[in-house]
Amino acid sequence: MAISITDPSFQQCIVPTCGATFSLGEALVACPRCGNLLDVAYQWDRLSVPGKLADFEAQWARRDDPHAASGVWRFHALLPFAPRDQCVTVGEGQTLLHASDGVGQYVGMKPGRLFLQYEGMNPSGSFKDNGMAAAFTHARVLGAKRAACASTGNTSASLALYCSVTRLLKAVIFVGSGKIAFGKLSQALDYGALTVQISGDFDDAMARVQEVSRDLGLYLVNSVNPFRLEGQKTIMFRVLEALRWEVPDWIVVPGGNLGNSSAFGKAFFELRELGLISRIPRLAVINATGARTLFDLHEEQGVRWNNGKPNLPAIDEYHAQMDAAGRRASTIASAIEINRPVNLLKCLRALEWTNGVVRHASDQDILDAKAQVGAGGMGCEPASAASVAGVKALVTEGVIQPDERVVCILTGHQLKDPKATVAYHSTDQDQFNEVLGSRGVRRAAFANRAVAVPNDRNEIIKAIRLYG
Ligand SMILES: *Cc1c(COP(=O)(O)O)cnc(C)c1O
Ligand SMILES: [Zn+2]
Protein backbone atom coordinates (compact mmCIF):
# COMPACT_ATOMS: atom_id res chain seq x y z
CA MET A 1 0.00 0.00 0.00
CA ALA A 2 1.33 3.40 -0.94
CA ILE A 3 2.35 5.55 1.98
CA SER A 4 0.73 8.93 1.97
CA ILE A 5 2.52 9.88 5.14
CA THR A 6 5.22 12.53 5.12
CA ASP A 7 7.08 11.40 8.23
CA PRO A 8 9.63 8.62 7.51
CA SER A 9 8.34 6.91 10.69
CA PHE A 10 4.74 5.73 10.81
CA GLN A 11 2.49 2.98 12.16
CA GLN A 12 1.47 0.00 10.07
CA CYS A 13 -0.86 -2.96 10.47
CA ILE A 14 1.19 -6.17 10.77
CA VAL A 15 -1.14 -8.17 8.53
CA PRO A 16 0.15 -7.80 4.95
CA THR A 17 -3.31 -8.20 3.36
CA CYS A 18 -4.38 -5.07 5.28
CA GLY A 19 -1.12 -3.14 5.67
CA ALA A 20 -2.96 0.07 6.58
CA THR A 21 -0.69 2.91 7.64
CA PHE A 22 -1.23 5.58 10.26
CA SER A 23 0.71 8.61 11.36
CA LEU A 24 2.68 8.72 14.57
CA GLY A 25 0.28 11.32 15.85
CA GLU A 26 -2.34 8.71 16.67
CA ALA A 27 -2.51 6.71 19.89
CA LEU A 28 -3.54 3.29 18.61
CA VAL A 29 -3.26 -0.18 20.11
CA ALA A 30 -4.91 -2.00 17.20
CA CYS A 31 -5.49 -1.42 13.49
CA PRO A 32 -8.74 0.59 13.16
CA ARG A 33 -9.42 -1.20 9.88
CA CYS A 34 -8.93 -4.89 10.80
CA GLY A 35 -8.28 -4.98 14.55
CA ASN A 36 -4.83 -6.57 14.35
CA LEU A 37 -1.63 -5.31 15.96
CA LEU A 38 0.42 -2.39 14.67
CA ASP A 39 4.15 -1.96 14.11
CA VAL A 40 6.18 1.19 14.19
CA ALA A 41 7.66 1.19 10.69
CA TYR A 42 10.36 3.27 9.04
CA GLN A 43 11.36 4.38 5.58
CA TRP A 44 14.98 3.64 6.33
CA ASP A 45 16.25 5.16 3.09
CA ARG A 46 15.02 8.54 4.30
CA LEU A 47 16.75 8.18 7.66
CA SER A 48 20.39 8.17 8.57
CA VAL A 49 21.53 4.81 9.87
CA PRO A 50 25.14 3.98 10.82
CA GLY A 51 27.07 1.91 8.31
CA LYS A 52 28.07 -0.67 10.90
CA LEU A 53 27.03 -1.53 14.44
CA ALA A 54 30.44 -0.61 15.87
CA ASP A 55 29.64 3.01 14.94
CA PHE A 56 27.42 3.08 18.04
CA GLU A 57 30.54 2.84 20.20
CA ALA A 58 31.11 6.56 19.58
CA GLN A 59 28.24 7.13 22.05
CA TRP A 60 30.27 5.61 24.87
CA ALA A 61 32.49 8.66 25.04
CA ARG A 62 29.50 10.91 25.79
CA ARG A 63 28.25 9.80 29.16
CA ASP A 64 27.45 13.38 30.16
CA ASP A 65 24.69 13.31 27.53
CA PRO A 66 21.72 11.42 29.05
CA HIS A 67 20.60 10.17 25.64
CA ALA A 68 24.02 8.70 24.89
CA ALA A 69 24.17 7.15 28.37
CA SER A 70 20.72 5.56 28.07
CA GLY A 71 20.95 1.97 26.91
CA VAL A 72 17.85 2.64 24.82
CA TRP A 73 18.60 5.99 23.22
CA ARG A 74 22.22 5.40 22.39
CA PHE A 75 20.62 3.29 19.63
CA HIS A 76 18.24 6.10 18.66
CA ALA A 77 19.11 5.68 14.97
CA LEU A 78 17.44 2.24 15.07
CA LEU A 79 14.20 3.54 16.64
CA PRO A 80 14.12 7.08 15.29
CA PHE A 81 10.39 7.81 15.65
CA ALA A 82 10.91 10.98 17.69
CA PRO A 83 13.57 13.69 17.72
CA ARG A 84 16.44 12.57 19.93
CA ASP A 85 16.23 15.56 22.26
CA GLN A 86 12.57 14.76 23.01
CA CYS A 87 13.22 11.16 24.01
CA VAL A 88 12.37 10.35 27.62
CA THR A 89 15.02 8.71 29.76
CA VAL A 90 15.46 7.91 33.43
CA GLY A 91 18.72 6.05 32.83
CA GLU A 92 17.27 2.77 31.59
CA GLY A 93 19.23 0.05 29.86
CA GLN A 94 22.46 0.19 31.89
CA THR A 95 22.37 -3.58 31.88
CA LEU A 96 25.06 -6.23 31.69
CA LEU A 97 25.73 -9.44 29.84
CA HIS A 98 27.60 -11.94 32.02
CA ALA A 99 29.18 -15.19 30.94
CA SER A 100 28.03 -17.68 33.55
CA ASP A 101 29.85 -20.99 33.60
CA GLY A 102 28.16 -22.10 36.82
CA VAL A 103 24.70 -21.80 35.33
CA GLY A 104 26.11 -23.04 32.02
CA GLN A 105 27.26 -26.26 33.65
CA TYR A 106 23.84 -26.71 35.24
CA VAL A 107 22.13 -26.54 31.85
CA GLY A 108 24.72 -28.73 30.14
CA MET A 109 26.63 -26.08 28.18
CA LYS A 110 30.39 -25.96 27.65
CA PRO A 111 32.37 -23.23 29.49
CA GLY A 112 32.10 -19.73 28.02
CA ARG A 113 28.97 -20.49 26.01
CA LEU A 114 26.11 -19.42 28.29
CA PHE A 115 25.42 -15.72 28.88
CA LEU A 116 22.91 -14.04 31.15
CA GLN A 117 21.54 -10.62 30.23
CA TYR A 118 20.55 -8.95 33.51
CA GLU A 119 17.58 -6.75 32.62
CA GLY A 120 16.70 -6.69 36.33
CA MET A 121 19.37 -3.97 36.58
CA ASN A 122 16.96 -1.42 35.08
CA PRO A 123 15.73 1.48 37.26
CA SER A 124 12.46 -0.24 38.18
CA GLY A 125 14.04 -3.68 38.25
CA SER A 126 12.77 -5.20 35.01
CA PHE A 127 13.21 -5.00 31.24
CA LYS A 128 9.92 -3.10 31.01
CA ASP A 129 11.83 0.18 31.42
CA ASN A 130 13.30 -0.23 27.92
CA GLY A 131 9.79 -0.13 26.52
CA MET A 132 8.49 2.49 28.91
CA ALA A 133 11.16 5.00 27.82
CA ALA A 134 9.89 4.65 24.24
CA ALA A 135 6.18 4.71 25.16
CA PHE A 136 6.69 7.83 27.28
CA THR A 137 8.48 9.46 24.39
CA HIS A 138 5.49 8.85 22.14
CA ALA A 139 3.09 9.99 24.88
CA ARG A 140 5.09 13.22 25.23
CA VAL A 141 4.97 13.83 21.48
CA LEU A 142 1.17 13.42 21.63
CA GLY A 143 0.85 15.57 24.73
CA ALA A 144 -0.95 12.85 26.69
CA LYS A 145 -1.72 13.60 30.33
CA ARG A 146 -2.65 10.24 31.82
CA ALA A 147 -1.36 6.73 31.16
CA ALA A 148 -2.75 3.35 32.12
CA CYS A 149 -1.75 -0.28 32.11
CA ALA A 150 -2.91 -3.69 33.24
CA SER A 151 -0.10 -5.53 34.87
CA THR A 152 1.16 -8.65 36.54
CA GLY A 153 3.38 -6.14 38.37
CA ASN A 154 6.42 -5.05 36.42
CA THR A 155 4.69 -2.90 33.82
CA SER A 156 2.95 -1.05 36.64
CA ALA A 157 6.21 -0.63 38.57
CA SER A 158 7.84 0.77 35.45
CA LEU A 159 4.95 3.06 34.52
CA ALA A 160 4.72 4.36 38.09
CA LEU A 161 8.45 5.05 38.21
CA TYR A 162 8.49 6.93 34.89
CA CYS A 163 5.56 9.01 36.13
CA SER A 164 7.16 9.83 39.45
CA VAL A 165 10.54 10.72 37.95
CA THR A 166 9.47 12.58 34.79
CA ARG A 167 6.17 14.11 35.99
CA LEU A 168 5.02 13.93 32.36
CA LEU A 169 1.97 11.75 33.00
CA LYS A 170 -0.18 10.45 35.83
CA ALA A 171 -0.49 6.69 36.19
CA VAL A 172 -3.58 4.50 36.53
CA ILE A 173 -2.72 0.87 37.17
CA PHE A 174 -5.02 -2.14 36.89
CA VAL A 175 -3.97 -5.29 38.73
CA GLY A 176 -5.71 -8.60 39.39
CA SER A 177 -6.29 -8.94 43.11
CA GLY A 178 -3.84 -11.25 44.85
CA LYS A 179 -2.00 -11.80 41.57
CA ILE A 180 0.92 -9.44 41.99
CA ALA A 181 4.23 -10.12 43.73
CA PHE A 182 4.83 -7.94 46.76
CA GLY A 183 7.97 -6.23 45.52
CA LYS A 184 6.11 -5.02 42.44
CA LEU A 185 3.02 -3.84 44.28
CA SER A 186 5.20 -1.97 46.76
CA GLN A 187 6.76 -0.05 43.88
CA ALA A 188 3.46 1.06 42.34
CA LEU A 189 2.27 2.30 45.74
CA ASP A 190 5.55 3.93 46.70
CA TYR A 191 5.86 5.80 43.38
CA GLY A 192 2.41 7.22 43.97
CA ALA A 193 0.37 5.62 41.18
CA LEU A 194 -3.41 5.22 41.39
CA THR A 195 -3.69 1.44 41.74
CA VAL A 196 -6.99 -0.24 40.94
CA GLN A 197 -7.31 -3.82 42.14
CA ILE A 198 -9.80 -5.81 40.10
CA SER A 199 -11.27 -9.09 41.27
CA GLY A 200 -9.87 -11.28 38.52
CA ASP A 201 -6.56 -12.13 36.86
CA PHE A 202 -4.29 -10.35 34.38
CA ASP A 203 -6.48 -11.14 31.39
CA ASP A 204 -9.52 -9.62 33.13
CA ALA A 205 -7.53 -6.50 34.02
CA MET A 206 -6.22 -6.28 30.44
CA ALA A 207 -9.71 -6.39 28.94
CA ARG A 208 -10.97 -3.72 31.35
CA VAL A 209 -8.05 -1.34 30.95
CA GLN A 210 -8.58 -1.28 27.18
CA GLU A 211 -12.26 -0.36 27.64
CA VAL A 212 -11.64 2.27 30.28
CA SER A 213 -8.68 3.78 28.41
CA ARG A 214 -10.89 4.25 25.35
CA ASP A 215 -13.61 5.86 27.46
CA LEU A 216 -11.32 8.21 29.35
CA GLY A 217 -8.65 8.78 26.71
CA LEU A 218 -5.85 7.28 28.80
CA TYR A 219 -2.57 6.52 27.02
CA LEU A 220 -2.17 2.74 27.21
CA VAL A 221 1.36 1.49 27.89
CA ASN A 222 0.82 -2.27 27.73
CA SER A 223 2.83 -4.09 25.10
CA VAL A 224 -0.07 -3.77 22.61
CA ASN A 225 1.44 -0.30 22.34
CA PRO A 226 3.83 -0.63 19.37
CA PHE A 227 6.19 2.02 20.74
CA ARG A 228 6.90 -0.12 23.81
CA LEU A 229 8.37 -2.79 21.58
CA GLU A 230 10.65 -0.31 19.81
CA GLY A 231 12.34 0.35 23.15
CA GLN A 232 12.62 -3.35 23.88
CA LYS A 233 14.48 -3.95 20.60
CA THR A 234 17.48 -2.32 22.26
CA ILE A 235 17.93 -5.28 24.64
CA MET A 236 19.15 -7.17 21.60
CA PHE A 237 21.38 -4.30 20.48
CA ARG A 238 23.06 -4.36 23.89
CA VAL A 239 23.52 -8.13 23.73
CA LEU A 240 25.27 -7.73 20.39
CA GLU A 241 27.31 -4.84 21.78
CA ALA A 242 28.46 -6.97 24.73
CA LEU A 243 29.44 -9.75 22.31
CA ARG A 244 31.46 -7.21 20.30
CA TRP A 245 28.79 -7.24 17.58
CA GLU A 246 28.95 -10.97 17.03
CA VAL A 247 25.58 -12.67 16.63
CA PRO A 248 24.94 -15.48 19.17
CA ASP A 249 23.32 -18.76 18.16
CA TRP A 250 20.33 -18.54 20.48
CA ILE A 251 18.33 -15.95 22.36
CA VAL A 252 16.18 -17.52 25.07
CA VAL A 253 13.41 -15.50 26.69
CA PRO A 254 10.42 -16.20 28.94
CA GLY A 255 7.10 -15.70 27.14
CA GLY A 256 4.11 -13.99 28.78
CA ASN A 257 2.32 -11.41 26.65
CA LEU A 258 5.07 -12.01 24.10
CA GLY A 259 6.10 -8.39 23.69
CA ASN A 260 9.75 -9.08 24.31
CA SER A 261 10.02 -12.01 21.92
CA SER A 262 8.16 -9.96 19.28
CA ALA A 263 10.50 -7.00 19.77
CA PHE A 264 13.58 -9.22 19.54
CA GLY A 265 12.40 -10.70 16.25
CA LYS A 266 11.77 -7.23 14.84
CA ALA A 267 15.18 -6.04 16.02
CA PHE A 268 17.03 -8.79 14.19
CA PHE A 269 14.83 -8.61 11.10
CA GLU A 270 15.52 -4.88 10.78
CA LEU A 271 19.25 -5.25 11.45
CA ARG A 272 19.49 -7.75 8.64
CA GLU A 273 17.42 -5.60 6.31
CA LEU A 274 19.78 -2.75 7.04
CA GLY A 275 22.79 -4.97 6.33
CA LEU A 276 24.10 -4.52 9.87
CA ILE A 277 24.13 -8.27 10.59
CA SER A 278 24.38 -11.16 8.16
CA ARG A 279 22.66 -13.85 10.21
CA ILE A 280 19.73 -13.96 12.65
CA PRO A 281 20.01 -15.96 15.92
CA ARG A 282 17.35 -18.52 16.75
CA LEU A 283 14.76 -17.51 19.31
CA ALA A 284 13.53 -19.87 22.03
CA VAL A 285 10.44 -18.64 23.88
CA ILE A 286 9.78 -20.39 27.18
CA ASN A 287 6.28 -20.55 28.67
CA ALA A 288 5.45 -21.77 32.14
CA THR A 289 3.79 -25.18 32.01
CA GLY A 290 0.74 -23.66 33.70
CA ALA A 291 0.47 -20.86 31.10
CA ARG A 292 1.42 -22.37 27.78
CA THR A 293 -0.89 -20.94 25.14
CA LEU A 294 1.98 -20.18 22.76
CA PHE A 295 3.50 -23.63 23.22
CA ASP A 296 0.19 -25.37 22.57
CA LEU A 297 -0.54 -23.33 19.45
CA HIS A 298 2.95 -23.28 17.93
CA GLU A 299 4.32 -26.68 18.89
CA GLU A 300 1.23 -28.87 19.38
CA GLN A 301 -1.13 -27.40 16.81
CA GLY A 302 1.46 -26.19 14.34
CA VAL A 303 0.03 -22.67 14.07
CA ARG A 304 2.45 -20.48 12.13
CA TRP A 305 2.65 -16.85 11.04
CA ASN A 306 2.52 -18.31 7.57
CA ASN A 307 3.57 -15.12 5.76
CA GLY A 308 0.85 -13.10 7.44
CA LYS A 309 -1.91 -15.67 7.00
CA PRO A 310 -1.98 -17.49 10.36
CA ASN A 311 -4.73 -19.94 11.15
CA LEU A 312 -6.90 -17.50 13.12
CA PRO A 313 -9.85 -19.89 13.59
CA ALA A 314 -7.51 -22.39 15.33
CA ILE A 315 -6.45 -19.65 17.75
CA ASP A 316 -10.04 -18.60 18.45
CA GLU A 317 -11.04 -22.22 18.94
CA TYR A 318 -8.18 -22.73 21.42
CA HIS A 319 -9.31 -19.78 23.51
CA ALA A 320 -12.97 -20.83 23.30
CA GLN A 321 -12.07 -24.27 24.63
CA MET A 322 -9.98 -22.71 27.37
CA ASP A 323 -12.93 -20.61 28.46
CA ALA A 324 -15.43 -23.47 28.15
CA ALA A 325 -13.24 -25.68 30.35
CA GLY A 326 -12.65 -22.83 32.81
CA ARG A 327 -8.89 -23.30 32.40
CA ARG A 328 -6.91 -20.35 33.77
CA ALA A 329 -3.18 -19.77 33.72
CA SER A 330 -1.49 -20.77 36.97
CA THR A 331 2.22 -20.54 37.75
CA ILE A 332 4.56 -19.27 40.45
CA ALA A 333 6.13 -17.21 37.64
CA SER A 334 3.46 -14.52 37.96
CA ALA A 335 4.98 -12.29 35.25
CA ILE A 336 4.12 -14.92 32.63
CA GLU A 337 0.82 -16.12 34.14
CA ILE A 338 -1.19 -15.20 31.05
CA ASN A 339 -4.00 -16.95 29.16
CA ARG A 340 -4.29 -14.79 26.03
CA PRO A 341 -0.93 -13.31 25.08
CA VAL A 342 -1.72 -9.98 23.45
CA ASN A 343 1.25 -10.13 21.06
CA LEU A 344 0.59 -13.68 19.89
CA LEU A 345 0.61 -12.86 16.17
CA LYS A 346 3.74 -10.73 16.38
CA CYS A 347 5.46 -13.52 18.27
CA LEU A 348 4.48 -16.07 15.62
CA ARG A 349 6.03 -13.70 13.08
CA ALA A 350 9.19 -13.43 15.19
CA LEU A 351 9.39 -17.23 15.43
CA GLU A 352 9.16 -17.42 11.65
CA TRP A 353 11.86 -14.78 11.14
CA THR A 354 14.20 -16.48 13.61
CA ASN A 355 13.44 -20.15 12.96
CA GLY A 356 12.37 -20.18 16.59
CA VAL A 357 11.06 -22.79 18.99
CA VAL A 358 8.74 -22.74 22.01
CA ARG A 359 9.02 -24.87 25.15
CA HIS A 360 7.47 -24.83 28.60
CA ALA A 361 9.00 -25.28 32.04
CA SER A 362 7.31 -26.49 35.23
CA ASP A 363 7.31 -24.40 38.39
CA GLN A 364 9.66 -26.98 39.91
CA ASP A 365 12.17 -26.58 37.07
CA ILE A 366 11.77 -22.79 37.10
CA LEU A 367 12.55 -22.55 40.82
CA ASP A 368 15.50 -24.92 40.63
CA ALA A 369 16.88 -22.88 37.72
CA LYS A 370 16.26 -19.69 39.67
CA ALA A 371 18.26 -21.04 42.61
CA GLN A 372 21.12 -21.78 40.21
CA VAL A 373 20.97 -18.24 38.82
CA GLY A 374 21.14 -16.95 42.38
CA ALA A 375 24.00 -19.20 43.41
CA GLY A 376 25.91 -18.57 40.18
CA GLY A 377 25.17 -14.91 39.56
CA MET A 378 23.02 -11.97 40.48
CA GLY A 379 19.71 -13.75 40.81
CA CYS A 380 16.37 -13.13 39.13
CA GLU A 381 12.65 -13.44 39.72
CA PRO A 382 10.85 -16.71 38.95
CA ALA A 383 9.59 -15.85 35.42
CA SER A 384 13.11 -14.92 34.30
CA ALA A 385 14.47 -18.33 35.29
CA ALA A 386 12.11 -19.99 32.80
CA SER A 387 14.72 -19.05 30.20
CA VAL A 388 17.42 -21.04 32.00
CA ALA A 389 15.10 -24.00 32.60
CA GLY A 390 14.25 -23.82 28.89
CA VAL A 391 17.90 -24.02 27.83
CA LYS A 392 18.38 -27.07 30.05
CA ALA A 393 15.46 -28.80 28.36
CA LEU A 394 16.62 -27.82 24.87
CA VAL A 395 20.18 -29.05 25.52
CA THR A 396 18.79 -32.36 26.81
CA GLU A 397 16.66 -32.65 23.67
CA GLY A 398 19.67 -31.92 21.48
CA VAL A 399 18.07 -28.83 19.95
CA ILE A 400 20.72 -26.57 21.51
CA GLN A 401 24.28 -27.87 21.18
CA PRO A 402 26.58 -27.51 24.25
CA ASP A 403 29.11 -25.47 22.25
CA GLU A 404 26.64 -23.00 20.77
CA ARG A 405 26.52 -19.46 22.07
CA VAL A 406 23.35 -18.93 24.11
CA VAL A 407 21.98 -15.78 25.73
CA CYS A 408 19.24 -16.03 28.38
CA ILE A 409 17.30 -12.86 29.12
CA LEU A 410 16.86 -12.43 32.87
CA THR A 411 13.83 -10.21 32.69
CA GLY A 412 13.33 -9.18 36.32
CA HIS A 413 15.29 -8.51 39.50
CA GLN A 414 15.83 -11.06 42.25
CA LEU A 415 14.11 -8.82 44.84
CA LYS A 416 10.79 -8.60 42.98
CA ASP A 417 9.34 -11.74 44.50
CA PRO A 418 11.11 -12.55 47.79
CA LYS A 419 8.22 -14.75 48.95
CA ALA A 420 8.99 -17.45 46.40
CA THR A 421 12.71 -17.29 47.14
CA VAL A 422 12.38 -17.47 50.91
CA ALA A 423 9.85 -20.31 50.71
CA TYR A 424 12.19 -22.28 48.43
CA HIS A 425 15.10 -22.00 50.85
CA SER A 426 12.95 -22.35 53.96
CA THR A 427 13.46 -25.02 56.63
CA ASP A 428 9.80 -24.57 57.54
CA GLN A 429 7.84 -27.23 55.67
CA ASP A 430 4.56 -25.42 56.27
CA GLN A 431 5.88 -22.26 54.66
CA PHE A 432 7.25 -24.27 51.72
CA ASN A 433 3.92 -26.04 51.24
CA GLU A 434 1.84 -22.91 51.56
CA VAL A 435 3.69 -20.98 48.87
CA LEU A 436 5.04 -23.75 46.64
CA GLY A 437 3.33 -27.04 47.46
CA SER A 438 0.07 -25.77 45.99
CA ARG A 439 2.02 -25.20 42.75
CA GLY A 440 3.11 -28.82 42.54
CA VAL A 441 6.63 -28.02 43.71
CA ARG A 442 7.80 -31.00 45.77
CA ARG A 443 11.47 -30.42 46.51
CA ALA A 444 14.06 -27.70 46.64
CA ALA A 445 17.09 -29.37 45.06
CA PHE A 446 19.30 -26.32 45.59
CA ALA A 447 17.92 -24.97 48.85
CA ASN A 448 20.40 -23.02 50.97
CA ARG A 449 18.86 -23.48 54.37
CA ALA A 450 19.44 -21.14 57.29
CA VAL A 451 21.10 -22.89 60.24
CA ALA A 452 19.33 -22.46 63.56
CA VAL A 453 21.80 -21.99 66.43
CA PRO A 454 21.27 -21.07 70.09
CA ASN A 455 22.44 -17.60 71.08
CA ASP A 456 25.75 -18.97 72.36
CA ARG A 457 29.30 -18.17 71.20
CA ASN A 458 30.55 -21.76 71.27
CA GLU A 459 27.48 -23.16 69.53
CA ILE A 460 27.81 -20.54 66.79
CA ILE A 461 31.49 -21.37 66.24
CA LYS A 462 30.64 -25.06 66.18
CA ALA A 463 27.97 -24.47 63.56
CA ILE A 464 30.30 -22.42 61.33
CA ARG A 465 32.97 -25.17 61.55
CA LEU A 466 30.36 -27.81 60.73
CA TYR A 467 28.60 -26.09 57.81
CA GLY A 468 31.03 -23.44 56.57
C1 LIG B 1 6.65 -8.80 31.59
C2 LIG B 1 7.58 -9.85 32.03
C3 LIG B 1 7.76 -11.05 31.33
C4 LIG B 1 6.95 -11.37 30.12
O1 LIG B 1 7.34 -10.63 29.00
P1 LIG B 1 6.40 -10.54 27.71
O2 LIG B 1 7.03 -9.51 26.88
O3 LIG B 1 5.05 -10.14 28.21
O4 LIG B 1 6.38 -11.90 27.11
C5 LIG B 1 8.69 -11.95 31.76
N1 LIG B 1 9.42 -11.72 32.87
C6 LIG B 1 9.27 -10.60 33.60
C7 LIG B 1 10.09 -10.42 34.82
C8 LIG B 1 8.35 -9.63 33.19
O5 LIG B 1 8.22 -8.53 33.93
ZN1 LIG C 1 -5.19 -3.86 9.57
Coordinates of N, CA and C and ligand atoms in Angstrom, one line a residue, residues 13-15 18-20 22 31-38, ligand 2:
C13 N -0.2 -1.7 10.1 CA -0.9 -3.0 10.5 C 0.1 -4.1 10.1
I14 N 0.2 -5.1 11.0 CA 1.2 -6.2 10.8 C 0.7 -7.2 9.7
V15 N -0.6 -7.2 9.5 CA -1.1 -8.2 8.5 C -1.0 -7.7 7.1
C18 N -3.8 -6.4 4.9 CA -4.4 -5.1 5.3 C -3.3 -4.0 5.1
G19 N -2.3 -4.0 5.9 CA -1.1 -3.1 5.7 C -1.4 -1.7 5.8
A20 N -2.6 -1.3 6.4 CA -3.0 0.1 6.6 C -1.9 0.8 7.4
F22 N -0.7 4.5 9.4 CA -1.2 5.6 10.3 C -0.1 6.5 10.7
C31 N -5.2 -2.0 14.8 CA -5.5 -1.4 13.5 C -7.0 -1.1 13.4
P32 N -7.3 0.2 13.2 CA -8.7 0.6 13.2 C -9.5 -0.1 12.0
R33 N -8.7 -0.6 11.0 CA -9.4 -1.2 9.9 C -9.7 -2.7 10.1
C34 N -8.7 -3.4 10.7 CA -8.9 -4.9 10.8 C -8.7 -5.4 12.2
G35 N -8.3 -4.6 13.1 CA -8.3 -5.0 14.5 C -7.0 -5.7 15.0
N36 N -6.1 -5.9 14.0 CA -4.8 -6.6 14.4 C -3.8 -5.6 14.9
L37 N -2.7 -6.1 15.3 CA -1.6 -5.3 16.0 C -0.9 -4.4 15.0
L38 N -0.3 -3.4 15.5 CA 0.4 -2.4 14.7 C 1.9 -2.5 15.0
Ligands
ZN2 ZN -5.2 -3.9 9.6

